[in-house]
XYZ file of C-alpha atoms in Angstrom:
481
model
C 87.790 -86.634 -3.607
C 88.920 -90.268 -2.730
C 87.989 -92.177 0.529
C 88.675 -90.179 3.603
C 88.075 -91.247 7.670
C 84.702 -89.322 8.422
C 84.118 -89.579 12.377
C 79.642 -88.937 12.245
C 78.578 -87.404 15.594
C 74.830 -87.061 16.767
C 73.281 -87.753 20.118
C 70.155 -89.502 17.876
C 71.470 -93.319 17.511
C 69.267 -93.718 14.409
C 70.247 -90.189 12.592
C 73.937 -91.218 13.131
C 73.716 -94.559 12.291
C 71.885 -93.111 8.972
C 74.405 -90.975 8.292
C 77.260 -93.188 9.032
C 75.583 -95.487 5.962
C 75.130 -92.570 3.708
C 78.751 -91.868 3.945
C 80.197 -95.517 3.666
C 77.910 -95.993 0.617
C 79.962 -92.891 -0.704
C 83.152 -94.864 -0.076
C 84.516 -93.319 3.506
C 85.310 -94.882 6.212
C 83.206 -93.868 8.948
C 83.070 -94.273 13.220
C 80.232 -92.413 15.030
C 80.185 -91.231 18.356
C 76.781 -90.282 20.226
C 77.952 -87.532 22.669
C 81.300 -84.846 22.788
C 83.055 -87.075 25.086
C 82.924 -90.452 22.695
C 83.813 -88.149 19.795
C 86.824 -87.046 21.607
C 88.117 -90.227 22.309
C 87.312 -92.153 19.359
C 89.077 -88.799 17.531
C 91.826 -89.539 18.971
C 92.236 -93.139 18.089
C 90.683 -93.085 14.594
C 92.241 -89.766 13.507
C 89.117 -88.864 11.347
C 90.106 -86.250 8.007
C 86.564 -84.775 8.360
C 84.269 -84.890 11.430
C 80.709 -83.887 10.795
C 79.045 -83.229 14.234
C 75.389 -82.439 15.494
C 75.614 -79.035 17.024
C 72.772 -79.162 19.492
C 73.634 -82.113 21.887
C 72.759 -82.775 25.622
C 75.429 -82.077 28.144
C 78.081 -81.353 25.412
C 77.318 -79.782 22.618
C 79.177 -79.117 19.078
C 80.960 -75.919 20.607
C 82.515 -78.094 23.685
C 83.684 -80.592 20.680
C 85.314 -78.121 18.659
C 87.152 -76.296 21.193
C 88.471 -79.662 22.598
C 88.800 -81.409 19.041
C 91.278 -77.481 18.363
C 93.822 -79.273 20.564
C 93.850 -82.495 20.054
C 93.210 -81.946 15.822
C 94.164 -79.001 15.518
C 93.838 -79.560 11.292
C 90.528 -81.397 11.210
C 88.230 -80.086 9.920
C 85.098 -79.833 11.331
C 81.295 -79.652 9.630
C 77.981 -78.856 11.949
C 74.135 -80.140 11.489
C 72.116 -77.575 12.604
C 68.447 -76.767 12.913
C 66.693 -73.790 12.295
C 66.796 -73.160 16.473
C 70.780 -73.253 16.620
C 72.067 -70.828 13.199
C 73.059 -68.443 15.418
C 75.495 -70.704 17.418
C 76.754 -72.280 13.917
C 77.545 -68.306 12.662
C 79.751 -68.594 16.398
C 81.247 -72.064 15.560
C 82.368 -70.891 12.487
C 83.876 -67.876 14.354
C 85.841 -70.199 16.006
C 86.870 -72.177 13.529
C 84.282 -74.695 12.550
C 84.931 -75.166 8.091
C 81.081 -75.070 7.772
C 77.527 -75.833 9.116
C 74.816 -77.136 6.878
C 71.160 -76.761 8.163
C 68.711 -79.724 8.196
C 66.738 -81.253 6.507
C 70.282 -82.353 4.895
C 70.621 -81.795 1.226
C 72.979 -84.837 0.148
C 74.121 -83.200 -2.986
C 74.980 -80.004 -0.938
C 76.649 -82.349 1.914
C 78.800 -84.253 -0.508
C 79.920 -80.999 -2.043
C 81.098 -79.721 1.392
C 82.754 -82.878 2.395
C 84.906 -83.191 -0.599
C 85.844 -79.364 0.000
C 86.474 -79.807 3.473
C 89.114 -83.115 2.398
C 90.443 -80.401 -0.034
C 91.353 -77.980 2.597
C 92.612 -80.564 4.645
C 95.012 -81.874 1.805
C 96.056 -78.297 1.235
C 97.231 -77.591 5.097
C 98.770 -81.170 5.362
C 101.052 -80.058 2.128
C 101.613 -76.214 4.025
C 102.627 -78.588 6.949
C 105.275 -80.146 5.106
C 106.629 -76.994 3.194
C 107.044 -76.032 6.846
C 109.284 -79.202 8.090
C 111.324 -78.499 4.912
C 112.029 -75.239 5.376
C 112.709 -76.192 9.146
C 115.078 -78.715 7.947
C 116.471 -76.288 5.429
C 117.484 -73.951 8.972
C 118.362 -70.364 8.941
C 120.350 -70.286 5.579
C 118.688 -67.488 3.052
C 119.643 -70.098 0.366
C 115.909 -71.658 0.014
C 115.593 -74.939 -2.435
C 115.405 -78.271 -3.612
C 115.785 -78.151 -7.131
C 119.144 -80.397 -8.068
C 120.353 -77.509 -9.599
C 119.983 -74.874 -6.486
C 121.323 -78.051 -4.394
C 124.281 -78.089 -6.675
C 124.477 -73.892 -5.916
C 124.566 -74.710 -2.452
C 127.039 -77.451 -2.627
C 129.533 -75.024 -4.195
C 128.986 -72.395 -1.861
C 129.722 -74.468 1.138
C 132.979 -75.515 -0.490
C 133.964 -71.870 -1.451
C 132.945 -69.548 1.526
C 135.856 -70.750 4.251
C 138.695 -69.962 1.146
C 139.848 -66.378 0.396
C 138.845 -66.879 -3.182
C 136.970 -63.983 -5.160
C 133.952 -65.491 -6.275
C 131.809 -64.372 -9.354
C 128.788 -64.859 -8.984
C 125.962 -64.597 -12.065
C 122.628 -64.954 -13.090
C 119.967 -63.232 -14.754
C 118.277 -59.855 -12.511
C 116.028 -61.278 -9.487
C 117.377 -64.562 -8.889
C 119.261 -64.146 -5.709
C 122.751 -63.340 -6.809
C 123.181 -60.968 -3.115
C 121.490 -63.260 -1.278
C 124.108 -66.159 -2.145
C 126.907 -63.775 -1.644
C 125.566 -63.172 1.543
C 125.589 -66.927 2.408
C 129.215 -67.189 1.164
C 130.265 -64.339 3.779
C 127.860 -66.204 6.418
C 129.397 -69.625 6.172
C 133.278 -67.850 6.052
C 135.598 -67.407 8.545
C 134.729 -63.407 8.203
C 130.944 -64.141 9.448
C 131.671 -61.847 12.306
C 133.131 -59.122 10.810
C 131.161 -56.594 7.770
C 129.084 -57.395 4.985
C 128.642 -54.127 2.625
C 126.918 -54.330 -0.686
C 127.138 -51.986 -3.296
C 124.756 -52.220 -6.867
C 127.041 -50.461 -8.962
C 124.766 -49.228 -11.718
C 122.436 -47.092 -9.259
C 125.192 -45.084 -8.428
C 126.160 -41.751 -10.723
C 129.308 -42.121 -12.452
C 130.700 -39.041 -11.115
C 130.068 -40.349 -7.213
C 131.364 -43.894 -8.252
C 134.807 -43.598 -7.440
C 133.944 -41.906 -4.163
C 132.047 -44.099 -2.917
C 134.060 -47.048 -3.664
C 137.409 -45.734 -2.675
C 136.097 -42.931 -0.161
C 137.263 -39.438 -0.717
C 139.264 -36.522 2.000
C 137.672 -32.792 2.689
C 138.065 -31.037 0.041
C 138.654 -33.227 -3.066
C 135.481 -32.239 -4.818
C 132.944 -29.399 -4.580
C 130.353 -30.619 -1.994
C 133.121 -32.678 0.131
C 132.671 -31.103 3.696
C 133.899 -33.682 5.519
C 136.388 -36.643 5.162
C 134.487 -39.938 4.199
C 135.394 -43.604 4.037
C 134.818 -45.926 1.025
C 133.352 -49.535 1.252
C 136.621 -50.959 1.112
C 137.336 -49.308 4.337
C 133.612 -49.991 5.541
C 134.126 -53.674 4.706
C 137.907 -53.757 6.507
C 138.336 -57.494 7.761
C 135.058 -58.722 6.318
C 133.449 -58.897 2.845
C 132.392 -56.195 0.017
C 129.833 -57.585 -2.553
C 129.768 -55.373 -5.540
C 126.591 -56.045 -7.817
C 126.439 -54.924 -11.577
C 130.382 -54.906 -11.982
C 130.213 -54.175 -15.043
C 128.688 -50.989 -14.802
C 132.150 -49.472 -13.094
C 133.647 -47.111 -15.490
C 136.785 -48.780 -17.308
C 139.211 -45.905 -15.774
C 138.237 -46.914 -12.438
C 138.253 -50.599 -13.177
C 142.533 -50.175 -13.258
C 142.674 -48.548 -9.665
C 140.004 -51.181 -8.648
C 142.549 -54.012 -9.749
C 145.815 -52.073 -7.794
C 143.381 -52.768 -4.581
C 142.144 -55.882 -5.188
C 146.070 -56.932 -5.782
C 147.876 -54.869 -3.202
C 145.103 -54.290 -0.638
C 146.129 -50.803 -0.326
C 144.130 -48.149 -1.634
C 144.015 -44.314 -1.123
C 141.220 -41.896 -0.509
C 140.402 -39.265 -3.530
C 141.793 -36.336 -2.797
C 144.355 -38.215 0.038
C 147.672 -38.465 0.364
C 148.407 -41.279 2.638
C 147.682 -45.080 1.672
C 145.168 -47.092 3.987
C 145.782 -51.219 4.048
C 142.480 -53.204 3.881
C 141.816 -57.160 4.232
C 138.829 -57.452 2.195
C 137.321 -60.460 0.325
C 135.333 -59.221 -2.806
C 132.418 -60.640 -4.410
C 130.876 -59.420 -7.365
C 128.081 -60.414 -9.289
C 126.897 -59.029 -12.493
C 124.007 -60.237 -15.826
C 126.215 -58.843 -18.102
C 128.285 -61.375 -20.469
C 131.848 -59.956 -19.329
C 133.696 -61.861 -21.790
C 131.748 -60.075 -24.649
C 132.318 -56.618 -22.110
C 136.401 -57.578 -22.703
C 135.684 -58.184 -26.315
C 133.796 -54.771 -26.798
C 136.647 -52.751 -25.233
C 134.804 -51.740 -21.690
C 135.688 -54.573 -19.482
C 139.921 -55.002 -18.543
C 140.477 -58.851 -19.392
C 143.098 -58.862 -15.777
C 140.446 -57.547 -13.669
C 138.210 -60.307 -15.002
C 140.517 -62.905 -14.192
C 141.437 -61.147 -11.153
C 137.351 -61.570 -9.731
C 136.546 -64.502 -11.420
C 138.423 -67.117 -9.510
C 135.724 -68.526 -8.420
C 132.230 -69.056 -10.543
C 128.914 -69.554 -9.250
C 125.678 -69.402 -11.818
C 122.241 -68.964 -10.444
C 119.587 -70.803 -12.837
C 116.211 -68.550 -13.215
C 113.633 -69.465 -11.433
C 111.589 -70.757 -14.463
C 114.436 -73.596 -14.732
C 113.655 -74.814 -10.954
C 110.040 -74.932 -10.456
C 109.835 -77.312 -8.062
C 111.617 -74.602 -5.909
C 108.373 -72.726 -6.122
C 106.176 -73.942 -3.685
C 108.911 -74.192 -0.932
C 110.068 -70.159 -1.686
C 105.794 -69.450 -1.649
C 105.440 -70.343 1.725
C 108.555 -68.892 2.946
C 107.514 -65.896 1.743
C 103.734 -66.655 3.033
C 105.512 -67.432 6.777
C 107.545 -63.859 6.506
C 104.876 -61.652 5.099
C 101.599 -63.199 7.517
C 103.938 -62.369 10.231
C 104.651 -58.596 9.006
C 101.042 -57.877 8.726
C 99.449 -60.266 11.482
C 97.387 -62.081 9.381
C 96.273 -65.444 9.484
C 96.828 -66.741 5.862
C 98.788 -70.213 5.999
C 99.187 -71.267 2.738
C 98.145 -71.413 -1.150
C 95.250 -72.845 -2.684
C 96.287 -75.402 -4.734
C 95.056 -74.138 -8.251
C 96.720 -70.787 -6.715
C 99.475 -73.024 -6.485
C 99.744 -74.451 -10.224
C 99.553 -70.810 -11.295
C 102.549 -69.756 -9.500
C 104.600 -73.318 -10.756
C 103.678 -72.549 -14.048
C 104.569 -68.612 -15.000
C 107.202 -67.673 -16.545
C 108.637 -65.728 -13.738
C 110.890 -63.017 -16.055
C 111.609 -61.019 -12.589
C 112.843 -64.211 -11.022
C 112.612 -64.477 -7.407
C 112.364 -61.149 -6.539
C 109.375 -60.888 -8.540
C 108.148 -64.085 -6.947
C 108.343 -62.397 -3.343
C 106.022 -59.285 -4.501
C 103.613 -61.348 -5.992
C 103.255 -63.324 -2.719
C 103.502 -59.777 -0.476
C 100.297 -58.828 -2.583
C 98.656 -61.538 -2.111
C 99.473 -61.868 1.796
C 97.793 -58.023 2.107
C 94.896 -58.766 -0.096
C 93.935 -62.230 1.667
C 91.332 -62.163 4.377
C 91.256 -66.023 4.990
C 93.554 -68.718 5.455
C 94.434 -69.597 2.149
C 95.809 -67.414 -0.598
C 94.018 -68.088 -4.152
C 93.881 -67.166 -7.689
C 92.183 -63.812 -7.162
C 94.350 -62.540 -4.783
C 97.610 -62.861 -7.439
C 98.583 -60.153 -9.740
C 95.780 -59.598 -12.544
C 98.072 -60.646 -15.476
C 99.590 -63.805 -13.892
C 96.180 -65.261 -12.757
C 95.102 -64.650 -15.979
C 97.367 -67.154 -17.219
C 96.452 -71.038 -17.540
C 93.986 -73.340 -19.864
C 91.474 -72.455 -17.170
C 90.601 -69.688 -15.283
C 88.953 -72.517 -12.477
C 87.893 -75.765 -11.673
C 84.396 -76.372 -10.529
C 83.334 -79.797 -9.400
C 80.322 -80.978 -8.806
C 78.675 -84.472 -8.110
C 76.397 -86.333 -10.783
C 73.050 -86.517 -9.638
C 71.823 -82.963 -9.394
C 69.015 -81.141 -10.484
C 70.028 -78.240 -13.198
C 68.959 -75.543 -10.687
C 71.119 -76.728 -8.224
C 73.834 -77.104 -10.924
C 73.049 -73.326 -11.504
C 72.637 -72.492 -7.614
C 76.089 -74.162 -6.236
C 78.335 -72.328 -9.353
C 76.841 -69.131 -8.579
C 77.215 -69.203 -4.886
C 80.500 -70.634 -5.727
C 81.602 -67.968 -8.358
C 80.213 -65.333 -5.233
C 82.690 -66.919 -2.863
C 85.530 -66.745 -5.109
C 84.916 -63.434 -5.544
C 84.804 -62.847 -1.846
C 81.183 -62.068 -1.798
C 81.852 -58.971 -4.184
C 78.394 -59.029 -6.070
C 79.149 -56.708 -8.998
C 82.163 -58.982 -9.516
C 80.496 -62.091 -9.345
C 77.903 -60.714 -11.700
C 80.636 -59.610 -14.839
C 82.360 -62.815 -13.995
C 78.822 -64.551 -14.803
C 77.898 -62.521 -17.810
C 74.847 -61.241 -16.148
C 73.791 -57.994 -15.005
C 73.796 -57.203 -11.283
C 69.622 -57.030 -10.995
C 69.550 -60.739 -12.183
C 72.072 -62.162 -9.998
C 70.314 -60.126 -6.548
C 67.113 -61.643 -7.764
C 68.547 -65.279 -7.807
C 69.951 -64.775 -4.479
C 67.151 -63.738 -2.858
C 65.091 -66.477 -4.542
C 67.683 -68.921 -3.130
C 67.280 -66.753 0.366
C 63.096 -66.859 0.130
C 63.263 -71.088 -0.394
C 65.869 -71.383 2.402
C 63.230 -69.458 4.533
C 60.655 -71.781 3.440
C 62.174 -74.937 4.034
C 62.925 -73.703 7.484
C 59.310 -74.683 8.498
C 59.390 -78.139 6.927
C 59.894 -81.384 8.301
C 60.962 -81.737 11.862
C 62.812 -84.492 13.530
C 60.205 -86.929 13.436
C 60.126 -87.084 9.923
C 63.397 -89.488 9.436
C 66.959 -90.256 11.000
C 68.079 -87.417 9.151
C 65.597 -84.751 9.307
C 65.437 -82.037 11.913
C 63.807 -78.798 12.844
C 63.642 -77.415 9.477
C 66.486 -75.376 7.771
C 67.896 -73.701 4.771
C 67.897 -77.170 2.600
C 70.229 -76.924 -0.649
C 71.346 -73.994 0.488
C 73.719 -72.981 3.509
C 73.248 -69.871 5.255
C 76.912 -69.663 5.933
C 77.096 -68.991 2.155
C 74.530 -65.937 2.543
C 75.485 -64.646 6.337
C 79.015 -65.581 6.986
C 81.256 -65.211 3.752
């Protein structure tokens, strides 16, 4: 990561001032505070992107900070020091919302690598906080994009919906073709009255003509009772039929005598109903080829196809992506109560770059899966459908900075592979091409040194020492995840 504003906190004048010129020689920009009240206010002028905090202080400790620094920054991450005395109040700062603690004596390597993931997380929620303003800007419209080509969509469907005009709306299966006849009806002067929708091709032939036209007692074995069609149901509003094509072409003559006339009669009736309906239709079928072919009536065509609208696939307007991703994030985290709030961002390349061949609708399932299977605030690779995270030049991105030992090389990937994996060992293991046996035996090796650094070097031994700890390796990594 770049340089970042790194506000150093620690009621020890020299271990902060230490600190302070560890991180400016790593190219931050750094202010340090020596108690929770100094941090607070010097928070809130310098606007720090990480602050990295004693936890045991005099009078006001790390705790007091972080529940204060929650309001004031509420994004900020936050990073504790801790001794060996305090782990158990770092395992409750994390509870509450602390990104990490790291136990002294500091490992720098370790520290750096938590800093620049901390500024990563940060970067992340700033760009979920701006998905957010556009979709606030966007309003309440279904109609979700900034792709020139879904602006130019919307652009024609604000001209259309106050006409009377049929509209034809078409697109490939999944990109949205209801919910932009839905808009249409929305932005018309029929908003207030029905909106009925039909898919055509999930409904038997032999019911078809019922359904559409509605049928009297009697006109059909099974037909108890009288029942009204969706031109009746949609009387004064608007009737969106979906997969026009798939009406049979003996229907498609008395569908034309309505559309025309806006009279229609019941099967099996006798008297003639009037209806004001506007009809939309949509349909992935090439109807002009239909017309060719001998199953599609060339006047009905021209009839319903006054007006055209063509959704592109999703594929064609990726930079819609990210914007429909945390719609969908917003919708589903409030359906289940969880607190995801966004996408990882190498989640997020994976999503921008598939194919999508089920469009948008297959774009909202893979984010409702996702949603369920997430347990923390950010939705990544693992938690996507198996054969779209599969996809990519590279399965992930592990960075580390130059200067460590091969062991800790080995140490960080594994612990990082583990966390990926959320914690699941026999995962972690197949992931690592190692049996389960050898990866429990490097973990409690990394567990046994932790315990032994804990009763090294206290305080006394240097600005940045303190009452032992787990060294290289952060017991958040073995307790908390």
């Amino acid at each position: 990561m770049g340089s970042a504003r790194i506000l150093a906190v620690d009621d020890e004048r020299d271990t902060c001032e230490a600190l302070a010129e560890m991180l400016s020689t790593w190219g931050h920009k750094v202010e340090t505070a020596f108690d929770g009240h100094d941090a607070l206010r010097k928070a809130g002028e310098f606007r720090p992107d990480v602050v990295l905090s004693d936890l045991a202080m005099p009078e006001t400790d790390g705790l007091w900070l972080l529940r204060n620094l929650k309001e004031e920054l509420p994004d900020c991450p936050v990073v504790f020091l801790t001794g060996r005395g305090t782990i158990d109040a770092a395992v409750e700062a994390i509870r509450e919302g602390a990104y990490d603690f790291i136990v002294k004596p500091l490992d720098t390597a370790r520290l750096k690598v938590c800093i620049d993931r901390a500024l990563e997380k940060k970067e992340t929620m700033r760009e979920v906080q701006t998905l957010r303003r556009r979709l606030k800007q966007l309003g309440s419209s279904d109609l979700i994009a900034q792709s020139a080509g879904m602006r130019k969509v919307i652009e024609l469907v604000e001209k259309v919906a106050p006409s009377k005009a049929s509209v034809s709306i078409s697109g490939e299966s999944g990109t949205g073709k209801e919910v932009v006849a839905r808009a249409v009806h929305n932005l018309s002067l029929r908003r207030d009255k029905p909106f009925i929708a039909i898919n055509c091709a999930s409904i038997p032939a032999t019911l078809i003509e019922s359904e559409i036209f509605g049928h009297e007692r009697g006109a059909f074995t099974g037909a108890d009772q009288r029942r009204p069609g969706v031109f009746e149901l949609a009387h004064g509003g608007t009737l969106f039929l979906d997969e026009l094509g798939e009406i049979p072409i003996d229907l498609q003559a008395k569908l034309l005598r309505v559309l025309e006339e806006s009279r229609l009669r019941r099967l099996g009736g006798k008297v003639e109903l009037e209806v004001d309906v506007r009809v939309l239709c949509a349909t992935n079928r090439d109807l002009k080829q239909e017309i060719k072919n001998g199953r599609f009536r060339e006047d009905l065509y021209f009839r319903l196809n006054v007006f055209q609208i063509h959704l592109p696939p999703l594929r064609e307007r990726r930079e819609d992506v990210p914007i429909l991703v945390q719609h969908f994030v917003d919708k589903f985290r409030g359906d289940s109560a969880k607190r995801v709030s966004g996408v990882h961002p190498e989640a997020m390349e994976v999503l921008k770059n598939y194919e999508w061949p089920g469009n948008i609708r297959e774009l909202r399932n893979a984010v409702e899966r996702a949603v369920i299977l997430c347990d923390g605030e950010l939705i990544t690779r693992e938690h996507l459908p198996p054969d779209m995270a599969g996809k990519g030049p590279e399965r992930h991105t592990f960075r580390l900075p130059f200067g460590l030992s091969l062991d800790a090389v080995e140490r960080e990937y594994i612990l990082g592979s583990l966390q990926r994996n959320g914690n699941n060992k026999a995962r972690t293991a197949e992931v690592l091409g190692v049996s389960e046996k050898t990866l429990y035996n490097k973990l409690n090796r990394y567990a046994a040194e932790a315990r032994t650094q804990q009763g090294g070097p206290s305080r006394d031994n240097g600005p940045l020492g303190g009452q032992g700890g787990d060294g290289p390796l952060s017991a958040h990594n073995l307790v908390a995840r």
